[in-house]
CSV table of C-alpha atoms in Angstrom, one decimal:
chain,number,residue,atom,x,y,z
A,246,UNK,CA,-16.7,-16.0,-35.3
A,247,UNK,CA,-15.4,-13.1,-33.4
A,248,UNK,CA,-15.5,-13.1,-29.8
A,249,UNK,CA,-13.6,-10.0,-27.6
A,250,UNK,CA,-11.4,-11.2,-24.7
A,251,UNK,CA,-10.8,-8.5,-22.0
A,252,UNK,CA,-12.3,-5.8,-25.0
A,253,UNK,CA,-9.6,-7.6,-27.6
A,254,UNK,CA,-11.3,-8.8,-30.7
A,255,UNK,CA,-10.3,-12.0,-31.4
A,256,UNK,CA,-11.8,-14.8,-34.6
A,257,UNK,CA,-11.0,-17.7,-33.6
A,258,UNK,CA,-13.0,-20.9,-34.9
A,259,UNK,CA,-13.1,-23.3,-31.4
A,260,UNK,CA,-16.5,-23.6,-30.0
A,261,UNK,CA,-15.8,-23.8,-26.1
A,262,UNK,CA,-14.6,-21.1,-23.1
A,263,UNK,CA,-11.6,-24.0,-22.8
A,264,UNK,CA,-10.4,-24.5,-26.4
A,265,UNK,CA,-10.2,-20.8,-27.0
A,266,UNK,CA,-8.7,-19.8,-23.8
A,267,UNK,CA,-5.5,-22.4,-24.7
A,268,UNK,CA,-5.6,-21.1,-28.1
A,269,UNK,CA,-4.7,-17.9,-27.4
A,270,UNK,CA,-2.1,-19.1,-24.6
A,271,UNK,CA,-3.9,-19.6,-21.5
A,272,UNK,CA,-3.9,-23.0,-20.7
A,273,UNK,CA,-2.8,-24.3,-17.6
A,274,UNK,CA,-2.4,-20.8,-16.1
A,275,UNK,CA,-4.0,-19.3,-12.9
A,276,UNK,CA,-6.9,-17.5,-14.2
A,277,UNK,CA,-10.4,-17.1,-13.8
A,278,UNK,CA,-13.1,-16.3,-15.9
A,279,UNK,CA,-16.8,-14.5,-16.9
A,280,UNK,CA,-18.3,-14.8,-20.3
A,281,UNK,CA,-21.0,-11.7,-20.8
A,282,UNK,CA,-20.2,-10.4,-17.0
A,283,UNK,CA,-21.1,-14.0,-15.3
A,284,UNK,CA,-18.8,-16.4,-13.8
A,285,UNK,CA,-17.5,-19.6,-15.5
A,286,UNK,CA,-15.7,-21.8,-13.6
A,287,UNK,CA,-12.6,-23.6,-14.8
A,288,UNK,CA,-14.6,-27.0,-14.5
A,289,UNK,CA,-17.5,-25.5,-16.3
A,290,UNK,CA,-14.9,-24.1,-19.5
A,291,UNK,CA,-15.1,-27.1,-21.4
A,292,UNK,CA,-19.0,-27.4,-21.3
A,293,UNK,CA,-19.1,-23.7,-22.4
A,294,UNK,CA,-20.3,-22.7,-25.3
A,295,UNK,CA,-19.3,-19.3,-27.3
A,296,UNK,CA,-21.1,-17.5,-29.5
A,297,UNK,CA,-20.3,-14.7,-32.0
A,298,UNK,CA,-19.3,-11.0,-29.9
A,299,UNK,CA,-19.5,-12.9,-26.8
A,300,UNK,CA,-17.0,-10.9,-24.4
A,301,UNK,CA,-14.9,-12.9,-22.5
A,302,UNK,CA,-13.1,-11.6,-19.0
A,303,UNK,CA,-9.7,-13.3,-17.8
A,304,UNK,CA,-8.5,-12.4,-15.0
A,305,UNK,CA,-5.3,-13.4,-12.6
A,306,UNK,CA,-4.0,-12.8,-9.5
A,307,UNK,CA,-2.5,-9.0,-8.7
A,308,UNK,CA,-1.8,-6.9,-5.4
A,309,UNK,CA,-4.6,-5.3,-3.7
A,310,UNK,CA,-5.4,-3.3,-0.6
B,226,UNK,CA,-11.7,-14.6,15.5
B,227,UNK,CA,-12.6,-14.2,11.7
B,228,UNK,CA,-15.3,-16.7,10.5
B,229,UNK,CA,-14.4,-19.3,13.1
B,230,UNK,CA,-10.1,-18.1,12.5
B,231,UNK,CA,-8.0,-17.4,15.1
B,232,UNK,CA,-4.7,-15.4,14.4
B,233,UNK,CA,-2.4,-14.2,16.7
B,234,UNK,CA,-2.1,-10.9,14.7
B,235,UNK,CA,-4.7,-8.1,14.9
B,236,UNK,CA,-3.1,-6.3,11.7
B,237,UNK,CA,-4.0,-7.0,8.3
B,238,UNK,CA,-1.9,-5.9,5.5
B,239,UNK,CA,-2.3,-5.4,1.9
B,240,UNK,CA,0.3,-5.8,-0.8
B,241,UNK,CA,-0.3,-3.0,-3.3
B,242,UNK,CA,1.9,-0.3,-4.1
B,243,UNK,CA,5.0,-1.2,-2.9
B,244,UNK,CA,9.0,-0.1,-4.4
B,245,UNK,CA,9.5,-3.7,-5.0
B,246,UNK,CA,8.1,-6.9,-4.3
B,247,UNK,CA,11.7,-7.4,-2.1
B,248,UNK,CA,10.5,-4.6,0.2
B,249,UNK,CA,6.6,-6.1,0.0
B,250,UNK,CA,8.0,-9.5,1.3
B,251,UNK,CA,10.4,-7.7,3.9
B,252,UNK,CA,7.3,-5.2,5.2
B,253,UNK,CA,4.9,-8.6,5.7
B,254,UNK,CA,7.5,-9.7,7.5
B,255,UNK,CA,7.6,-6.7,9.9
B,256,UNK,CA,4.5,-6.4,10.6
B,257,UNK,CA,3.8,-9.6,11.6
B,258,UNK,CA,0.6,-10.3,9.5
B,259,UNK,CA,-1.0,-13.1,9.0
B,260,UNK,CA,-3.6,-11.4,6.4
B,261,UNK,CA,-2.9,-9.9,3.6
B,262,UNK,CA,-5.4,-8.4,0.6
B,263,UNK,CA,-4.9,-9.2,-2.4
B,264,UNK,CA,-6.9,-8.6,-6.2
B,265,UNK,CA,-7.7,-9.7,-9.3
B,266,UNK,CA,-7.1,-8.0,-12.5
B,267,UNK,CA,-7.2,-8.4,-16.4
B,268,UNK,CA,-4.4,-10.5,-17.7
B,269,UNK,CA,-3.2,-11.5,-21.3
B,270,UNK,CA,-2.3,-14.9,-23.2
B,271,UNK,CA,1.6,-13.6,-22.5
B,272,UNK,CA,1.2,-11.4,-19.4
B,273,UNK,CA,3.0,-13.1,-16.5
B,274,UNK,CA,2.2,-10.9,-13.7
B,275,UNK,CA,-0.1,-12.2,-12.1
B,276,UNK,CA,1.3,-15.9,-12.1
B,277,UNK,CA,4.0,-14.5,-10.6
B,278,UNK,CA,2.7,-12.3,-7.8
B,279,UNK,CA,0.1,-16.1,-7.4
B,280,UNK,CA,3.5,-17.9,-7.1
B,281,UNK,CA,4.6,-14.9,-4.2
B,282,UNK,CA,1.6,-15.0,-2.8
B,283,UNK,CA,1.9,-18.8,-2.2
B,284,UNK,CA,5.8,-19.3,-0.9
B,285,UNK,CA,4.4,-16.5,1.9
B,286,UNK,CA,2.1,-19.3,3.7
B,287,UNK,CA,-0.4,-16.7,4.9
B,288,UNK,CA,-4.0,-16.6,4.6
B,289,UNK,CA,-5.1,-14.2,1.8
B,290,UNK,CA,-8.4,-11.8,2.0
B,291,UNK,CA,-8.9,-11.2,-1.7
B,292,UNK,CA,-11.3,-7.7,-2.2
B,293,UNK,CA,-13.9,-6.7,-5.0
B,294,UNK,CA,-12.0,-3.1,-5.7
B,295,UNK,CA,-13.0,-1.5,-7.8
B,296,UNK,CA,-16.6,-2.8,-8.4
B,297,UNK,CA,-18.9,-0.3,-8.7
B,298,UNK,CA,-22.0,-2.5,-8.9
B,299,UNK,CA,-23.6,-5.1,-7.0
B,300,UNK,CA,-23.6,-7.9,-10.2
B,301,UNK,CA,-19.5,-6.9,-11.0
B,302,UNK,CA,-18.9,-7.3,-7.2
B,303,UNK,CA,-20.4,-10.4,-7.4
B,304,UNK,CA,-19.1,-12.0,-10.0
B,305,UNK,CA,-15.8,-10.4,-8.5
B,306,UNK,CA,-15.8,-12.8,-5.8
B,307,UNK,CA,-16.4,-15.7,-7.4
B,308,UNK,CA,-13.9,-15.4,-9.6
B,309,UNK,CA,-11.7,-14.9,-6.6
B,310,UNK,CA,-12.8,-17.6,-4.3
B,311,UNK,CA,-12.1,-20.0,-7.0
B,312,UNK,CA,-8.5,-18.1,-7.8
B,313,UNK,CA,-7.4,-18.2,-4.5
B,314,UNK,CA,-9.3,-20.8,-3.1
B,315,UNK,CA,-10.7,-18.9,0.0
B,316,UNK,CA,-14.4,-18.4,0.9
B,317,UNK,CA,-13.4,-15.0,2.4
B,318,UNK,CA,-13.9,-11.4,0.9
B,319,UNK,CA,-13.4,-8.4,1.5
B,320,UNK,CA,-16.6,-6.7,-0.1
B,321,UNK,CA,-16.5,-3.0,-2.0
B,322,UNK,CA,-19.3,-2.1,-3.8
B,323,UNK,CA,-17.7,2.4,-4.6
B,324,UNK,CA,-19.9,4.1,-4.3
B,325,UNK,CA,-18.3,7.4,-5.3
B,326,UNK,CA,-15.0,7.9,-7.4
B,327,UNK,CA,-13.9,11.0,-5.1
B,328,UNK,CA,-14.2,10.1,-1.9
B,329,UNK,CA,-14.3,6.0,-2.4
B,330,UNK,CA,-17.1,6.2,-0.2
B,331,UNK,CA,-19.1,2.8,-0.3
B,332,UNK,CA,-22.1,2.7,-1.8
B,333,UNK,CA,-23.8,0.9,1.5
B,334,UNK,CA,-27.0,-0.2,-0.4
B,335,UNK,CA,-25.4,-2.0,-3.2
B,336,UNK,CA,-23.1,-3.3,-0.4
B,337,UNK,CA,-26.1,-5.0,1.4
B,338,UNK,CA,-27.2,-6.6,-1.8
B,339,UNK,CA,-24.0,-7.9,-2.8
B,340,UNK,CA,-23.4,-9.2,1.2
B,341,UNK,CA,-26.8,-11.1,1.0
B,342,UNK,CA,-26.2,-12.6,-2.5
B,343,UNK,CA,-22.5,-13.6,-1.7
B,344,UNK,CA,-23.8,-15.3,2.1
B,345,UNK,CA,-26.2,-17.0,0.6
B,346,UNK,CA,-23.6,-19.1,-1.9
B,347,UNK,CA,-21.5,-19.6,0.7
B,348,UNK,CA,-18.9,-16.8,1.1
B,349,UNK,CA,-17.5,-15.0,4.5
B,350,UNK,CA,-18.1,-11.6,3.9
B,351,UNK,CA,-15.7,-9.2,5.0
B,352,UNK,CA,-17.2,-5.6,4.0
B,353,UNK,CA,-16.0,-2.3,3.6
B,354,UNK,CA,-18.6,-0.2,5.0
B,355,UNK,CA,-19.3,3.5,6.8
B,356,UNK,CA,-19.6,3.6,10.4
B,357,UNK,CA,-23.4,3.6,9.9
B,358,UNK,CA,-24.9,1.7,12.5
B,359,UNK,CA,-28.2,0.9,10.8
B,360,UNK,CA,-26.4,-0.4,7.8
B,361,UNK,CA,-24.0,-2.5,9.9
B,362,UNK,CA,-27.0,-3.8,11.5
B,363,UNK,CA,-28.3,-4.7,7.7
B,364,UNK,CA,-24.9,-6.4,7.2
B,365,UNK,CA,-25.1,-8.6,10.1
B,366,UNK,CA,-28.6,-9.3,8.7
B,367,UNK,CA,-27.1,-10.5,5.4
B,368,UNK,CA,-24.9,-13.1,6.9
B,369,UNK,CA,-21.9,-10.6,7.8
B,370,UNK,CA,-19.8,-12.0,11.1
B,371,UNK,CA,-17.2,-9.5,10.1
B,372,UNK,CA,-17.5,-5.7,9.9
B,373,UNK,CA,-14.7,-3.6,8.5
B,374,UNK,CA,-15.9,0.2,9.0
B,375,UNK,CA,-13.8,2.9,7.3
B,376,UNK,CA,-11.1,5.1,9.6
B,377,UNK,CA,-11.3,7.5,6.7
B,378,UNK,CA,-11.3,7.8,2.5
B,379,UNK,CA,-8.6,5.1,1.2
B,380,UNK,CA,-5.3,6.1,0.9
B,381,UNK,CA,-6.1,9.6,2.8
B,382,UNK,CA,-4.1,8.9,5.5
B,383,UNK,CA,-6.3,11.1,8.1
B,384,UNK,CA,-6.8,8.8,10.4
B,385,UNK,CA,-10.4,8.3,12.3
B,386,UNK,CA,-12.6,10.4,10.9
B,387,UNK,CA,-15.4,9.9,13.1
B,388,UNK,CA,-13.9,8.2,16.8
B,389,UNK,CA,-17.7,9.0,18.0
B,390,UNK,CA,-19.3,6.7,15.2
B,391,UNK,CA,-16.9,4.1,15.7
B,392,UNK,CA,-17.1,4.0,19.3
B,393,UNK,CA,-20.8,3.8,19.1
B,394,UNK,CA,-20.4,0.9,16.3
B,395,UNK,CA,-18.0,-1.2,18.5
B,396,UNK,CA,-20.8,-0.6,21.8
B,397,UNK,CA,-23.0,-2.1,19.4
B,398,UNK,CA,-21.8,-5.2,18.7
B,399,UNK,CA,-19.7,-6.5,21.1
B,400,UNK,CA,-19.5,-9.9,19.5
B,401,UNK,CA,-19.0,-8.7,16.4
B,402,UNK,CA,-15.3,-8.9,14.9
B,403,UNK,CA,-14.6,-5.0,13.8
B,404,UNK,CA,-12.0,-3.9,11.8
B,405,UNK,CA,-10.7,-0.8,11.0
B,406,UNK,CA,-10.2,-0.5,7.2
B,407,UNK,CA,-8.6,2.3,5.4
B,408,UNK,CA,-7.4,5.4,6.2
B,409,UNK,CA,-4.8,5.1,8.3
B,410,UNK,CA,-2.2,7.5,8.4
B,411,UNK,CA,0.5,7.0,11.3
B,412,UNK,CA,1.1,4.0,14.0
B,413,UNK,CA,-0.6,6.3,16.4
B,414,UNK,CA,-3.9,6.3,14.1
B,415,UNK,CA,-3.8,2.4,14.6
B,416,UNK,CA,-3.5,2.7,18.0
B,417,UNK,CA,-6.2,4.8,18.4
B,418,UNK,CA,-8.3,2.5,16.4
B,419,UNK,CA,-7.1,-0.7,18.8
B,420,UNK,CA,-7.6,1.7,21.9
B,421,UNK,CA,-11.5,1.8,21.6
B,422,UNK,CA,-11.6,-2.2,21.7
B,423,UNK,CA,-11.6,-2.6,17.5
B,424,UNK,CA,-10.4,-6.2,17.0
B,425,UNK,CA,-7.5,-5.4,14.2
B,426,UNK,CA,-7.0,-3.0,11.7
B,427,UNK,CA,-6.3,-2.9,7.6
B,428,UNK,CA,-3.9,-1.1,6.3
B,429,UNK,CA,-1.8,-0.7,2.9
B,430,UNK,CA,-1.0,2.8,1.8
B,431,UNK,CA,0.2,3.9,4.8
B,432,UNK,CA,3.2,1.2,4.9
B,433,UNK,CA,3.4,1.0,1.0
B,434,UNK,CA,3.7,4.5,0.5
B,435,UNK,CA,5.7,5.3,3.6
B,436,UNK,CA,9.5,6.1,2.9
B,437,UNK,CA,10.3,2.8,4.7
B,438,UNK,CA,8.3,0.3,3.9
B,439,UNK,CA,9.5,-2.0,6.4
B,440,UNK,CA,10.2,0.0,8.9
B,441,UNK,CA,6.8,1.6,9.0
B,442,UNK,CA,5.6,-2.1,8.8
B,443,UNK,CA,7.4,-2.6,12.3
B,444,UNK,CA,6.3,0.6,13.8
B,445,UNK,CA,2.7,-0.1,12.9
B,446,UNK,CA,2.9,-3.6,14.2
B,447,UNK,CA,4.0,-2.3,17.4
B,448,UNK,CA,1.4,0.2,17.8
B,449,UNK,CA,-1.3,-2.4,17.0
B,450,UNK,CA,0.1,-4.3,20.2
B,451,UNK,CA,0.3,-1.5,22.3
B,452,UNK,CA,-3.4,-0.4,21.5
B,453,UNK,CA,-4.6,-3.9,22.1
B,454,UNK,CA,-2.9,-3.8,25.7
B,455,UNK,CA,-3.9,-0.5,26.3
B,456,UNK,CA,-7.7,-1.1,25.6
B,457,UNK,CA,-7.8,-4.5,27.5
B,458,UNK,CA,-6.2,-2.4,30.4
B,459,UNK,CA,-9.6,-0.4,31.0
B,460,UNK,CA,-8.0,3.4,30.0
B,461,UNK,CA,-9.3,6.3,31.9
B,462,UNK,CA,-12.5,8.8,30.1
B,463,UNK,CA,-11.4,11.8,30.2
B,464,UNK,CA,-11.8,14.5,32.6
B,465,UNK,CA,-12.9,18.5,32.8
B,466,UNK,CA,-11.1,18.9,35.9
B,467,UNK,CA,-7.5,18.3,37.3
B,468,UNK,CA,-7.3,15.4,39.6
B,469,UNK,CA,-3.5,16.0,41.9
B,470,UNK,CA,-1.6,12.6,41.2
B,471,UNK,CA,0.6,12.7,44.2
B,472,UNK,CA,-2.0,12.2,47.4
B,473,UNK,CA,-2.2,15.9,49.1
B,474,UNK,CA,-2.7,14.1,52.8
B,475,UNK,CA,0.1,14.9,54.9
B,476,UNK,CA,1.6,17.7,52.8
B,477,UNK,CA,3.8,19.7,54.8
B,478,UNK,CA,2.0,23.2,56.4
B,479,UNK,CA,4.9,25.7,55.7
B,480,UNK,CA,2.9,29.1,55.5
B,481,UNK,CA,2.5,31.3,52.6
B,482,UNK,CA,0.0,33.8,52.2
């Protein structure tokens, strides 16, 4: 299926938020996350389901005023 | 002072924009914050940045005030902060909800929504607001213990815009923590700010931007303190008329015409 992660189409075949965000080099990194503009907690990732064109939003820490 | 926090330092300092991240830690330093902003943006499977600047962040020991910038909407605002309080592991924000791209002006009624939703689970709202008093009072409503009025458009550097309005804010709500946020130009403009009895100010571009960094850091930090004295020293209003400061009684009579 293809799913877009920060607007990048990506097919992948894993099922969960978790498995796809260490697939494409994530894992164990200081992120957070939204699928389709809500929040996913990290706890919540493994439990979360994709589906095809869901759009997936990683974000990390960066300066700010 | 902040949501049950006490700091010692009434200046909080953000950590964008500056030459290097050398010169960041250096200015932090100088100005003696114990605050600083910080974001959240996009990052890629091999993008380091941001676990980098999350490493900085950490070997600083402060407390961080992550902000929603950039959020034009009450639902990206929200899920904004969550994403932050669970990045940084803080229950404080500092709430934006732009309102317009010119002038960065808060949009106030998006900002009430997003304060009510964000109390409600649990978060210590910090907003970025107008001096409006009837929407501070709709803050304050929400949940808000913390209001951070605008000096002036973010990254103007003008100063306060509207001393009237702010004084009338800060005779509103005495118990109310205010901060001055954005705007801020010069030391003196914080000074000003700590004169009429605001709490602390917020400031980035003005030290980030400045040609030294950390020396502007210092001067600001100074002028914070002085402010806070001066205000808790009663100042004298104004005056039409001149007042003679050295007593006329017993002046010499020497003639004249």
């Amino acid at each position: 299926m293809r799913i877009f992660l920060n607007d990048d189409a990506h097919d992948v075949d894993a099922a969960t938020l978790a498995t796809v965000l260490d697939s494409l080099g994530f894992g164990g990194r200081k992120i957070a996350t939204a699928v389709n503009g809500r929040f996913v907690a990290a706890a919540a990732r493994p439990a979360t389901q994709l589906a095809d064109g869901d759009r997936i939003e990683v974000v990390a820490p960066m300066q700010g005023g | 002072m902040f949501y049950g926090v006490d700091l010692s330092s009434r200046l909080l300092l953000g950590t964008a924009r500056y030459p290097s991240p050398a010169v960041l830690e250096r200015a932090i330093k100088a100005s003696r914050a114990e605050v600083v902003t910080v974001s959240l943006r996009r990052e890629g499977g091999t993008g380091r940045a941001g676990q980098s600047f999350w490493q900085f962040i950490q070997s600083l020991g402060l407390r961080v005030l992550p902000n929603t910038a950039g959020c034009h909407s009450v639902k990206e605002a929200v899920t904004t902060a969550h994403m932050a309080r669970e990045l940084f592991d803080t229950p404080w924000i500092k709430l934006e909800v732009i309102g317009d791209a010119d002038t960065l002006q808060p949009d106030v009624f998006g900002l009430v929504e997003a304060a009510r939703i964000l109390a409600r689970d649990g978060f210590e709202v910090f907003p970025y607001t107008t001096e409006d008093l009837v929407v501070a009072d709709r803050l304050v409503e929400a949940g808000c213990r913390v209001l951070m009025p605008w000096g002036a458009p973010i990254g103007s550097a003008r100063g306060l815009n509207n001393v009237y309005g702010l004084k009338s804010l800060r005779a509103h709500f005495p118990d109310i923590p205010l901060v001055v946020d954005a705007g801020l130009g010069v030391p003196s403009h914080a000074a000003a700010a700590m004169e009429l009895g605001y709490d602390a100010v917020l400031l980035n571009t003005a030290v980030a931007e400045a040609g030294d960094p950390v020396e502007m850091a210092r001067a600001f930090a100074l002028a914070v303190e002085a402010g806070r004295a001066a205000y808790l020293a009663q100042p004298l209003e104004p005056r039409d008329m001149a007042q003679p400061s050295t007593p006329v009684i017993g002046k010499a009579v020497l003639g004249g015409v």
